[in-house]
Coordinates of C-alpha atoms and ligand atoms in Angstrom, one line a residue:
M828 CA 162.5 128.9 113.6
K829 CA 160.5 128.7 116.9
L830 CA 160.6 131.6 119.4
L831 CA 159.8 131.7 123.1
F832 CA 159.1 135.2 124.3
A833 CA 159.2 135.6 128.0
A834 CA 158.1 138.4 130.3
A835 CA 157.0 138.9 133.9
E836 CA 153.9 140.8 132.8
I837 CA 151.8 140.6 129.6
F838 CA 148.7 142.6 128.8
P839 CA 145.9 142.0 129.6
Y840 CA 146.8 139.4 132.3
A841 CA 149.1 141.6 134.4
K842 CA 150.3 145.1 133.8
T843 CA 152.4 147.5 135.9
G844 CA 153.8 149.5 132.9
G845 CA 155.0 149.6 129.4
L846 CA 156.7 146.1 129.6
S847 CA 153.3 144.5 129.7
D848 CA 152.1 146.4 126.6
V849 CA 155.2 145.6 124.7
A850 CA 155.1 141.9 125.7
Q851 CA 151.6 141.7 124.2
A852 CA 152.1 144.0 121.1
L853 CA 155.4 142.7 119.8
P854 CA 154.4 138.9 119.8
A855 CA 151.1 139.9 118.3
T856 CA 153.0 141.4 115.4
L857 CA 155.6 138.7 115.2
V858 CA 153.0 135.9 115.1
K859 CA 152.2 137.0 111.5
Q860 CA 155.7 135.9 110.5
I861 CA 157.1 133.3 112.8
D862 CA 156.2 130.4 115.1
I863 CA 156.0 132.0 118.5
L864 CA 155.0 131.1 122.1
S865 CA 154.8 133.7 124.8
V866 CA 155.2 132.8 128.5
M867 CA 154.6 134.5 131.8
P868 CA 153.9 133.5 135.4
L869 CA 150.3 132.6 136.4
Y870 CA 150.0 134.9 139.3
D871 CA 147.2 134.2 141.8
F872 CA 145.5 137.5 140.9
I873 CA 144.9 136.5 137.3
D874 CA 141.4 135.5 136.7
R875 CA 141.7 132.0 135.1
E876 CA 138.1 131.8 134.0
K877 CA 137.7 135.3 132.6
F878 CA 140.8 134.7 130.4
V879 CA 140.0 131.1 129.6
L880 CA 143.2 129.5 130.7
T881 CA 143.5 125.7 130.6
A882 CA 145.7 123.4 132.5
M883 CA 148.2 121.4 130.4
N884 CA 149.3 117.9 131.2
E885 CA 152.8 119.1 132.0
S886 CA 154.3 119.4 135.4
F887 CA 157.9 119.1 136.5
Q888 CA 160.3 120.0 139.2
I889 CA 163.1 122.5 139.2
T890 CA 166.0 122.7 141.6
L891 CA 167.5 125.9 142.9
G892 CA 170.3 125.3 145.4
E893 CA 169.0 122.8 147.9
D894 CA 165.3 123.3 147.2
I895 CA 163.0 121.7 144.8
Y896 CA 160.0 123.5 143.3
E897 CA 156.9 122.0 141.6
V898 CA 156.0 123.7 138.4
S899 CA 152.8 123.2 136.3
L900 CA 151.8 124.8 133.0
F901 CA 148.6 126.4 131.7
E902 CA 147.9 127.9 128.4
G903 CA 145.6 130.5 126.7
M904 CA 145.4 132.5 123.5
N905 CA 146.2 136.2 123.5
Q906 CA 145.4 138.0 120.2
G907 CA 146.5 135.1 118.1
V908 CA 149.5 134.3 120.3
R909 CA 149.7 131.0 122.1
T910 CA 150.6 131.9 125.7
L911 CA 152.0 129.6 128.3
F912 CA 151.5 130.3 132.0
V913 CA 154.0 129.0 134.6
Y914 CA 152.5 128.1 138.0
E915 CA 154.6 127.6 141.0
A916 CA 153.3 128.6 144.5
T917 CA 156.3 130.8 145.6
L918 CA 156.3 132.6 142.3
C919 CA 152.6 133.1 141.9
H920 CA 151.2 133.6 145.4
C921 CA 151.1 137.4 145.3
I922 CA 148.7 140.4 144.8
A923 CA 150.9 142.2 142.3
P924 CA 153.9 141.0 140.2
Y925 CA 156.7 142.5 142.2
G926 CA 155.6 143.7 145.6
N927 CA 153.0 145.3 147.8
K928 CA 152.7 148.7 149.6
N929 CA 155.6 147.8 151.8
G930 CA 158.0 147.4 148.8
D931 CA 159.4 144.6 146.7
Y932 CA 158.8 141.0 147.8
L933 CA 161.9 139.7 149.7
S934 CA 161.5 136.4 147.8
N935 CA 161.9 138.0 144.4
D936 CA 165.3 136.4 143.8
I937 CA 163.8 132.9 144.2
R938 CA 160.5 133.8 142.5
F939 CA 162.1 135.0 139.3
G940 CA 164.9 132.4 139.7
I941 CA 162.1 129.8 139.4
F942 CA 160.6 131.6 136.4
S943 CA 164.0 132.0 134.7
K944 CA 165.1 128.4 135.2
T945 CA 161.7 127.2 134.0
L946 CA 162.3 129.2 130.7
V947 CA 165.3 127.0 129.9
I948 CA 163.3 123.8 130.6
L949 CA 160.4 125.1 128.4
S950 CA 162.9 125.9 125.6
Q951 CA 164.0 122.3 125.6
M952 CA 160.5 120.9 126.0
F953 CA 159.1 123.0 123.1
N954 CA 162.1 122.7 120.7
I955 CA 162.8 126.4 120.9
D956 CA 165.5 127.9 118.7
V957 CA 165.4 131.5 120.0
L958 CA 164.6 132.5 123.6
H959 CA 163.7 136.2 123.9
L960 CA 164.1 137.5 127.5
N961 CA 162.7 140.8 128.8
D962 CA 164.1 142.6 131.8
W963 CA 165.8 141.3 134.9
H964 CA 163.0 139.0 135.9
T965 CA 164.0 136.6 133.1
A966 CA 167.7 137.4 132.9
L967 CA 169.1 134.5 134.8
A968 CA 167.7 132.3 132.1
A969 CA 170.6 133.6 129.8
L970 CA 173.1 132.2 132.3
W971 CA 171.4 128.8 132.8
A972 CA 170.9 128.5 129.0
K973 CA 174.6 128.8 128.5
E974 CA 175.1 126.0 131.0
L975 CA 172.3 123.7 130.0
L976 CA 171.4 124.5 126.4
P977 CA 174.4 126.1 124.8
E978 CA 172.9 125.9 121.3
L979 CA 169.9 128.1 122.2
H980 CA 170.1 131.6 120.7
V981 CA 169.3 134.0 123.5
I982 CA 168.2 137.7 123.1
F983 CA 167.8 139.9 126.1
T984 CA 165.9 143.2 126.0
I985 CA 166.4 145.9 128.6
H986 CA 163.2 147.9 129.0
N987 CA 164.5 150.0 131.9
L988 CA 168.1 149.8 133.2
A989 CA 167.0 151.4 136.4
F990 CA 165.4 148.2 137.6
Q991 CA 168.3 145.7 137.8
G992 CA 167.2 142.9 140.1
L993 CA 169.9 143.4 142.8
F994 CA 170.1 140.9 145.7
L995 CA 172.4 140.2 148.5
R996 CA 175.3 137.9 147.9
D997 CA 173.6 134.9 149.7
S998 CA 171.0 134.8 146.9
L999 CA 173.8 133.1 144.9
E1000 CA 173.7 130.0 147.1
R1001 CA 169.9 130.0 147.4
L1002 CA 169.7 130.0 143.6
G1003 CA 172.3 127.4 143.3
L1004 CA 174.7 129.6 141.2
E1005 CA 178.3 128.8 141.4
E1006 CA 180.8 131.2 143.0
H1007 CA 182.7 131.7 139.8
Y1008 CA 179.9 133.8 138.4
F1009 CA 180.4 136.3 141.3
T1010 CA 183.0 138.5 139.5
P1011 CA 182.8 142.0 138.0
E1012 CA 182.8 140.4 134.6
G1013 CA 179.9 138.2 135.7
I1014 CA 177.0 139.0 137.9
E1015 CA 178.7 140.8 140.9
F1016 CA 177.7 144.5 141.3
W1017 CA 179.3 146.4 144.2
G1018 CA 179.1 143.3 146.4
D1019 CA 175.5 142.4 145.4
M1020 CA 174.2 140.0 142.8
S1021 CA 172.8 141.6 139.7
C1022 CA 170.3 139.7 137.5
M1023 CA 170.5 142.5 134.9
K1024 CA 174.2 141.7 134.5
A1025 CA 173.4 138.0 133.8
G1026 CA 171.2 139.1 130.9
I1027 CA 173.8 141.3 129.4
A1028 CA 176.8 139.0 129.9
Y1029 CA 175.3 135.7 128.8
S1030 CA 172.9 136.6 126.0
D1031 CA 173.9 136.4 122.4
A1032 CA 172.4 139.8 121.7
V1033 CA 171.2 142.6 123.9
T1034 CA 168.6 145.1 122.8
T1035 CA 167.0 148.1 124.3
V1036 CA 163.9 149.8 123.3
S1037 CA 165.1 152.9 121.4
P1038 CA 168.2 153.7 119.4
T1039 CA 168.9 156.8 121.5
Y1040 CA 168.6 155.0 124.8
S1041 CA 171.0 152.3 123.5
K1042 CA 173.7 155.1 123.2
E1043 CA 172.7 156.9 126.3
I1044 CA 173.2 153.9 128.6
L1045 CA 176.9 153.8 127.6
L1046 CA 177.3 157.1 129.5
P1047 CA 177.5 157.7 133.3
E1048 CA 174.4 160.0 133.2
F1049 CA 172.1 157.2 132.0
G1050 CA 174.1 154.0 132.6
C1051 CA 172.9 153.4 136.2
G1052 CA 176.5 152.2 137.1
L1053 CA 176.5 149.7 134.3
E1054 CA 177.9 152.0 131.6
G1055 CA 181.4 150.4 131.7
F1056 CA 180.0 146.9 131.6
L1057 CA 177.7 147.8 128.7
Q1058 CA 180.6 149.3 126.8
V1059 CA 182.4 145.9 127.1
H1060 CA 179.3 144.3 125.6
S1061 CA 178.4 147.1 123.2
H1062 CA 179.3 145.0 120.1
K1063 CA 176.1 143.0 120.7
L1064 CA 173.9 146.0 121.8
H1065 CA 171.1 147.2 119.5
G1066 CA 168.4 149.9 119.9
I1067 CA 165.0 149.0 118.4
L1068 CA 162.2 151.4 118.9
N1069 CA 159.0 150.1 120.6
G1070 CA 155.6 150.3 119.0
I1071 CA 152.1 150.0 120.4
D1072 CA 149.2 147.6 119.4
T1073 CA 147.4 149.8 117.0
V1074 CA 144.3 147.6 117.2
L1075 CA 144.0 147.9 121.0
F1076 CA 144.9 151.6 120.9
D1077 CA 142.6 152.8 118.1
P1078 CA 140.3 155.8 118.8
L1079 CA 138.0 154.5 116.0
T1080 CA 137.2 151.4 117.9
D1081 CA 138.4 151.8 121.5
P1082 CA 135.6 150.4 123.7
A1083 CA 136.7 152.7 126.6
L1084 CA 135.8 155.9 124.6
P1085 CA 132.2 157.2 124.7
K1086 CA 132.7 158.6 121.2
K1087 CA 134.9 157.0 118.6
Y1088 CA 136.9 159.2 116.2
G1089 CA 139.7 159.2 113.6
A1090 CA 141.7 161.9 111.9
G1091 CA 138.8 162.6 109.6
K1092 CA 136.2 162.9 112.5
L1093 CA 137.9 165.0 115.2
A1094 CA 134.6 166.5 116.4
N1095 CA 134.1 163.4 118.5
K1096 CA 137.4 163.9 120.2
K1097 CA 136.0 167.3 121.4
N1098 CA 132.8 165.5 122.5
N1099 CA 134.9 163.1 124.6
K1100 CA 136.5 166.1 126.2
I1101 CA 133.2 167.7 126.9
M1102 CA 132.0 164.5 128.6
F1103 CA 135.2 164.1 130.5
Y1104 CA 134.9 167.7 131.8
K1105 CA 131.3 167.1 132.8
E1106 CA 132.2 163.9 134.6
Y1107 CA 135.1 165.3 136.6
G1108 CA 133.8 168.9 137.2
L1109 CA 136.3 170.7 134.9
K1110 CA 135.1 173.9 133.3
D1111 CA 135.1 175.4 129.8
A1112 CA 135.7 172.7 127.1
D1113 CA 137.3 175.4 125.0
K1114 CA 140.2 175.5 127.4
P1115 CA 143.0 173.1 126.5
L1116 CA 143.4 170.0 128.6
I1117 CA 146.9 168.8 129.5
V1118 CA 147.3 165.3 131.0
F1119 CA 150.0 163.4 132.7
I1120 CA 149.6 159.6 133.0
G1121 CA 152.2 157.4 134.7
R1122 CA 154.2 156.3 137.6
F1123 CA 154.9 159.0 140.3
T1124 CA 158.7 158.9 140.1
E1125 CA 161.6 161.2 139.4
Q1126 CA 162.2 159.2 136.2
K1127 CA 158.9 160.7 134.8
G1128 CA 159.8 164.2 135.9
L1129 CA 156.7 164.5 138.1
D1130 CA 158.7 166.3 140.8
I1131 CA 159.6 169.0 138.3
I1132 CA 155.9 169.2 137.1
I1133 CA 155.0 169.7 140.8
Q1134 CA 157.5 172.6 141.1
A1135 CA 156.0 174.1 137.9
L1136 CA 152.4 173.6 139.0
P1137 CA 151.8 177.0 140.8
K1138 CA 152.6 178.8 137.5
L1139 CA 150.9 176.2 135.3
L1140 CA 147.7 176.5 137.2
T1141 CA 147.5 180.2 136.6
M1142 CA 147.4 179.6 132.9
K1143 CA 144.3 179.2 130.7
C1144 CA 144.2 175.5 130.7
N1145 CA 143.0 172.5 132.7
I1146 CA 145.4 169.9 134.0
A1147 CA 144.6 166.3 134.8
I1148 CA 147.0 163.7 136.4
L1149 CA 146.5 159.9 136.7
G1150 CA 148.9 157.7 138.4
E1151 CA 150.4 156.3 141.6
G1152 CA 153.8 155.9 143.3
D1153 CA 155.8 158.2 145.5
E1154 CA 153.8 159.2 148.5
A1155 CA 155.4 162.7 148.9
M1156 CA 154.6 163.5 145.3
A1157 CA 151.0 162.3 145.8
E1158 CA 150.6 164.5 148.9
A1159 CA 152.0 167.5 147.0
L1160 CA 149.6 166.9 144.2
K1161 CA 146.7 166.6 146.6
S1162 CA 147.4 169.9 148.3
A1163 CA 147.8 171.6 144.9
S1164 CA 144.4 170.4 143.8
K1165 CA 142.7 171.8 146.9
N1166 CA 142.9 175.4 145.8
H1167 CA 142.4 175.0 142.0
D1168 CA 139.3 174.0 140.1
N1169 CA 141.3 173.6 136.9
F1170 CA 143.3 170.7 138.4
L1171 CA 142.1 167.1 138.5
I1172 CA 144.1 164.3 140.2
R1173 CA 143.1 160.7 140.2
F1174 CA 145.2 158.2 142.1
G1175 CA 145.6 154.5 141.1
Y1176 CA 145.9 152.4 138.0
D1177 CA 142.9 152.7 135.7
E1178 CA 143.3 151.4 132.1
S1179 CA 139.9 152.6 130.9
L1180 CA 140.3 156.1 132.5
S1181 CA 143.7 156.4 130.9
H1182 CA 142.2 155.8 127.5
R1183 CA 139.5 158.3 128.1
M1184 CA 142.2 160.8 129.2
Y1185 CA 144.3 160.3 126.1
S1186 CA 141.2 160.9 124.0
A1187 CA 139.9 163.9 125.9
A1188 CA 143.3 165.7 126.1
D1189 CA 144.8 168.2 123.8
F1190 CA 148.3 167.8 125.2
L1191 CA 150.3 165.0 127.0
L1192 CA 153.0 166.3 129.4
M1193 CA 155.9 163.9 129.6
P1194 CA 159.1 165.6 130.8
S1195 CA 160.9 162.3 131.7
R1196 CA 164.5 162.7 133.0
F1197 CA 165.3 159.5 131.1
E1198 CA 163.0 157.4 129.0
P1199 CA 164.1 154.0 127.5
C1200 CA 161.2 154.3 124.9
G1201 CA 158.0 155.6 126.5
L1202 CA 154.6 154.5 125.2
N1203 CA 152.5 157.4 126.4
Q1204 CA 153.8 159.6 123.6
L1205 CA 153.0 157.0 121.0
I1206 CA 149.5 156.5 122.3
S1207 CA 149.1 160.3 122.3
L1208 CA 150.1 160.6 118.7
R1209 CA 147.5 158.0 117.8
Y1210 CA 144.8 159.7 119.8
G1211 CA 145.5 163.1 118.3
T1212 CA 147.0 164.5 121.6
L1213 CA 150.1 166.6 121.2
P1214 CA 153.0 165.4 123.3
I1215 CA 155.1 167.9 125.3
V1216 CA 158.3 165.9 126.0
N1217 CA 161.9 166.1 127.2
D1218 CA 164.5 165.4 124.5
V1219 CA 165.8 162.0 125.8
G1220 CA 165.7 158.3 124.8
G1221 CA 162.7 157.1 122.9
L1222 CA 161.1 160.5 123.2
H1223 CA 163.9 161.9 121.0
D1224 CA 163.3 159.1 118.5
S1225 CA 159.6 159.4 118.3
V1226 CA 158.8 163.1 118.6
Q1227 CA 160.3 166.1 116.9
D1228 CA 159.5 169.7 117.7
I1229 CA 156.8 171.4 115.6
D1230 CA 159.4 174.0 114.6
D1231 CA 162.2 171.6 113.9
R1232 CA 162.7 171.4 110.1
A1233 CA 166.0 169.5 110.2
R1234 CA 164.7 166.1 111.3
S1235 CA 162.3 163.7 109.7
I1236 CA 160.6 162.0 112.6
C1237 CA 156.9 161.4 112.0
G1238 CA 155.5 162.4 115.3
Q1239 CA 155.5 166.1 116.2
G1240 CA 155.1 167.9 119.5
I1241 CA 156.7 170.4 121.8
V1242 CA 160.2 169.4 122.8
L1243 CA 161.9 170.9 125.9
D1244 CA 165.4 172.3 125.2
K1245 CA 166.4 171.2 128.7
L1246 CA 164.6 170.0 131.8
S1247 CA 163.6 172.4 134.5
S1248 CA 160.4 173.8 136.0
N1249 CA 161.0 177.0 134.0
T1250 CA 161.3 175.1 130.7
I1251 CA 158.2 173.2 131.5
V1252 CA 156.3 176.5 132.1
R1253 CA 157.8 178.0 128.9
S1254 CA 156.8 174.9 126.9
V1255 CA 153.3 174.9 128.2
K1256 CA 153.0 178.6 127.2
R1257 CA 154.2 177.7 123.8
A1258 CA 151.7 174.8 123.6
L1259 CA 148.9 177.1 124.5
Q1260 CA 149.8 179.6 121.9
F1261 CA 150.0 176.8 119.4
F1262 CA 146.6 175.6 120.4
A1263 CA 145.2 179.0 119.7
D1264 CA 146.4 178.6 116.1
T1265 CA 143.6 176.2 115.4
K1266 CA 144.3 175.6 111.8
R1267 CA 147.9 174.6 112.3
F1268 CA 147.2 172.7 115.5
S1269 CA 144.6 170.6 113.8
K1270 CA 146.8 170.0 110.8
I1271 CA 149.7 168.7 112.9
T1272 CA 147.3 166.7 115.2
K1273 CA 145.9 164.9 112.1
A1274 CA 149.3 164.2 110.7
N1275 CA 150.3 162.7 114.1
M1276 CA 147.3 160.4 113.9
H1277 CA 148.6 159.0 110.6
C1278 CA 152.1 158.2 112.0
D1279 CA 153.0 154.5 112.0
V1280 CA 153.4 153.8 115.8
S1281 CA 152.9 150.1 115.3
F1282 CA 155.6 147.4 115.7
E1283 CA 155.6 146.6 112.0
E1284 CA 158.9 148.4 111.2
S1285 CA 160.7 147.3 114.4
V1286 CA 159.7 143.6 113.9
K1287 CA 162.1 143.6 110.8
S1288 CA 165.0 144.4 113.1
Y1289 CA 164.0 141.7 115.7
L1290 CA 163.7 139.1 112.9
K1291 CA 167.2 139.9 111.8
L1292 CA 168.5 139.4 115.3
Y1293 CA 166.6 136.1 115.7
R1294 CA 168.1 134.9 112.5
K1295 CA 171.5 136.0 113.7
N1296 CA 172.2 137.9 110.5
V1297 CA 173.1 141.3 111.9
Ligands
ADP1234 P1 156.8 152.8 132.2 O1 158.1 153.4 132.3 O2 155.9 153.1 133.4 O3 156.7 151.4 131.7 P2 155.7 153.5 129.5 O4 155.5 154.9 128.9 O5 156.7 152.6 128.8 O6 156.1 153.7 131.0 O7 154.3 152.7 129.6 C1 153.3 153.1 130.5 C2 152.1 152.4 130.1 O8 151.3 152.3 131.3 C3 151.2 153.1 129.1 O9 150.3 152.1 128.5 C4 150.3 154.0 130.1 O10 149.1 154.4 129.5 C5 150.1 153.1 131.2 N1 149.9 153.7 132.5 C6 150.8 154.2 133.3 N2 150.2 154.6 134.5 C7 148.9 154.3 134.4 C8 147.8 154.5 135.3 N3 147.9 155.0 136.5 N4 146.6 154.0 134.9 C9 146.5 153.4 133.6 N5 147.5 153.3 132.8 C10 148.7 153.7 133.1

């Protein structure tokens, strides 16, 4: 069996969020068991020399509507996984995968149409048996595969239903898609064209990244308007929990950390915290550090953290936030940081700093409104940092409350009973009391570090799907 695994971003070449981590870590685990090729676009911002990418002697044309596009191929190795890179000027001429500070690129329909159609051509060229698509950027490939390569087994993974790839109706013509697809059963969504619907409708199996999220998206609260459509396709919907790459995310070897540590050597975690405090002017390393790392969006509950901040900042703790996104949230954080020396805010995307923060912190605050899986809490478990989470999606499947005796999830943390600024304040109070109980805190932290947060277990479920025996 030969698998083609396709994503718009793969670590370390391009990363805007968890999709990139997963598109690296899952193939790196699968490659031990099956013949796999990964594929992503060769965006202009990717450094072809640093990553040792070589041109292949393959180029071809693809047609979308009336237009013809010239595609060429490159290749490289990513942690043992042969990775193909698709170059086409419209797709790749960009400074970030999906947009710039003014918003998403207007040509994203064509850009990812080119990528998606190319995936079907590559499937034929490389004798692929299973095409694994990820998120809307690849979803039209499911539709074209049904037309052009009906024998190809197609799996589509939804990493976040909130991003659907919606475009105006005229995109249909520009992409050369026939009108008969534009129905509620097909890719029409309230008068627009939905790439996400193509992935769901025309794939042989649909997965999402945690068992709980796979049930939640069948409900109006989490279904983003697609709950009815997903119910129709629920017979082929599976929830498989994400993992992380436990080689890249390993505090014993992580090159970003000044001091390496493991569950048996936690003193160095404290040393990392002392150095972090010194570098960023935070005081009193005995005070617990709570971090938030992520996109500034309502999804991540940052607006509710902002409401809770005045109270949180009066408590005996330091708070550090790293991320970017919504301007109003960034402004609110900036003004909160002016009057408090126990609050650090860093704007932007910084992989190395994020690793140092996971390692320095005692707690990760992650009160997401919805969370398909979430990787931050998995990274935190591995780095001995206790997650404080809302009880949704993948957070429900990977973290149980320290006082919950009824469940048997490996990861332990503080779980909010519902989401509000008051419950965040209450949970942080609980966390600080728990921190003061040094013996129990250290026992649970160490147990968390031993949890299996890798992809090893989930790969078994993917292999079953690839082999069609579910
Ligand atoms: P998302 O919904 O954004 O994909 P996930 O929890 O699935 O969230 O994955 C987020 C990934 O991106 C994690 O590896 C996290 O550490 C990383 N990350 C998020 N924001 C930043 C940032 N500002 N700087 C560095 N890494 C970040």
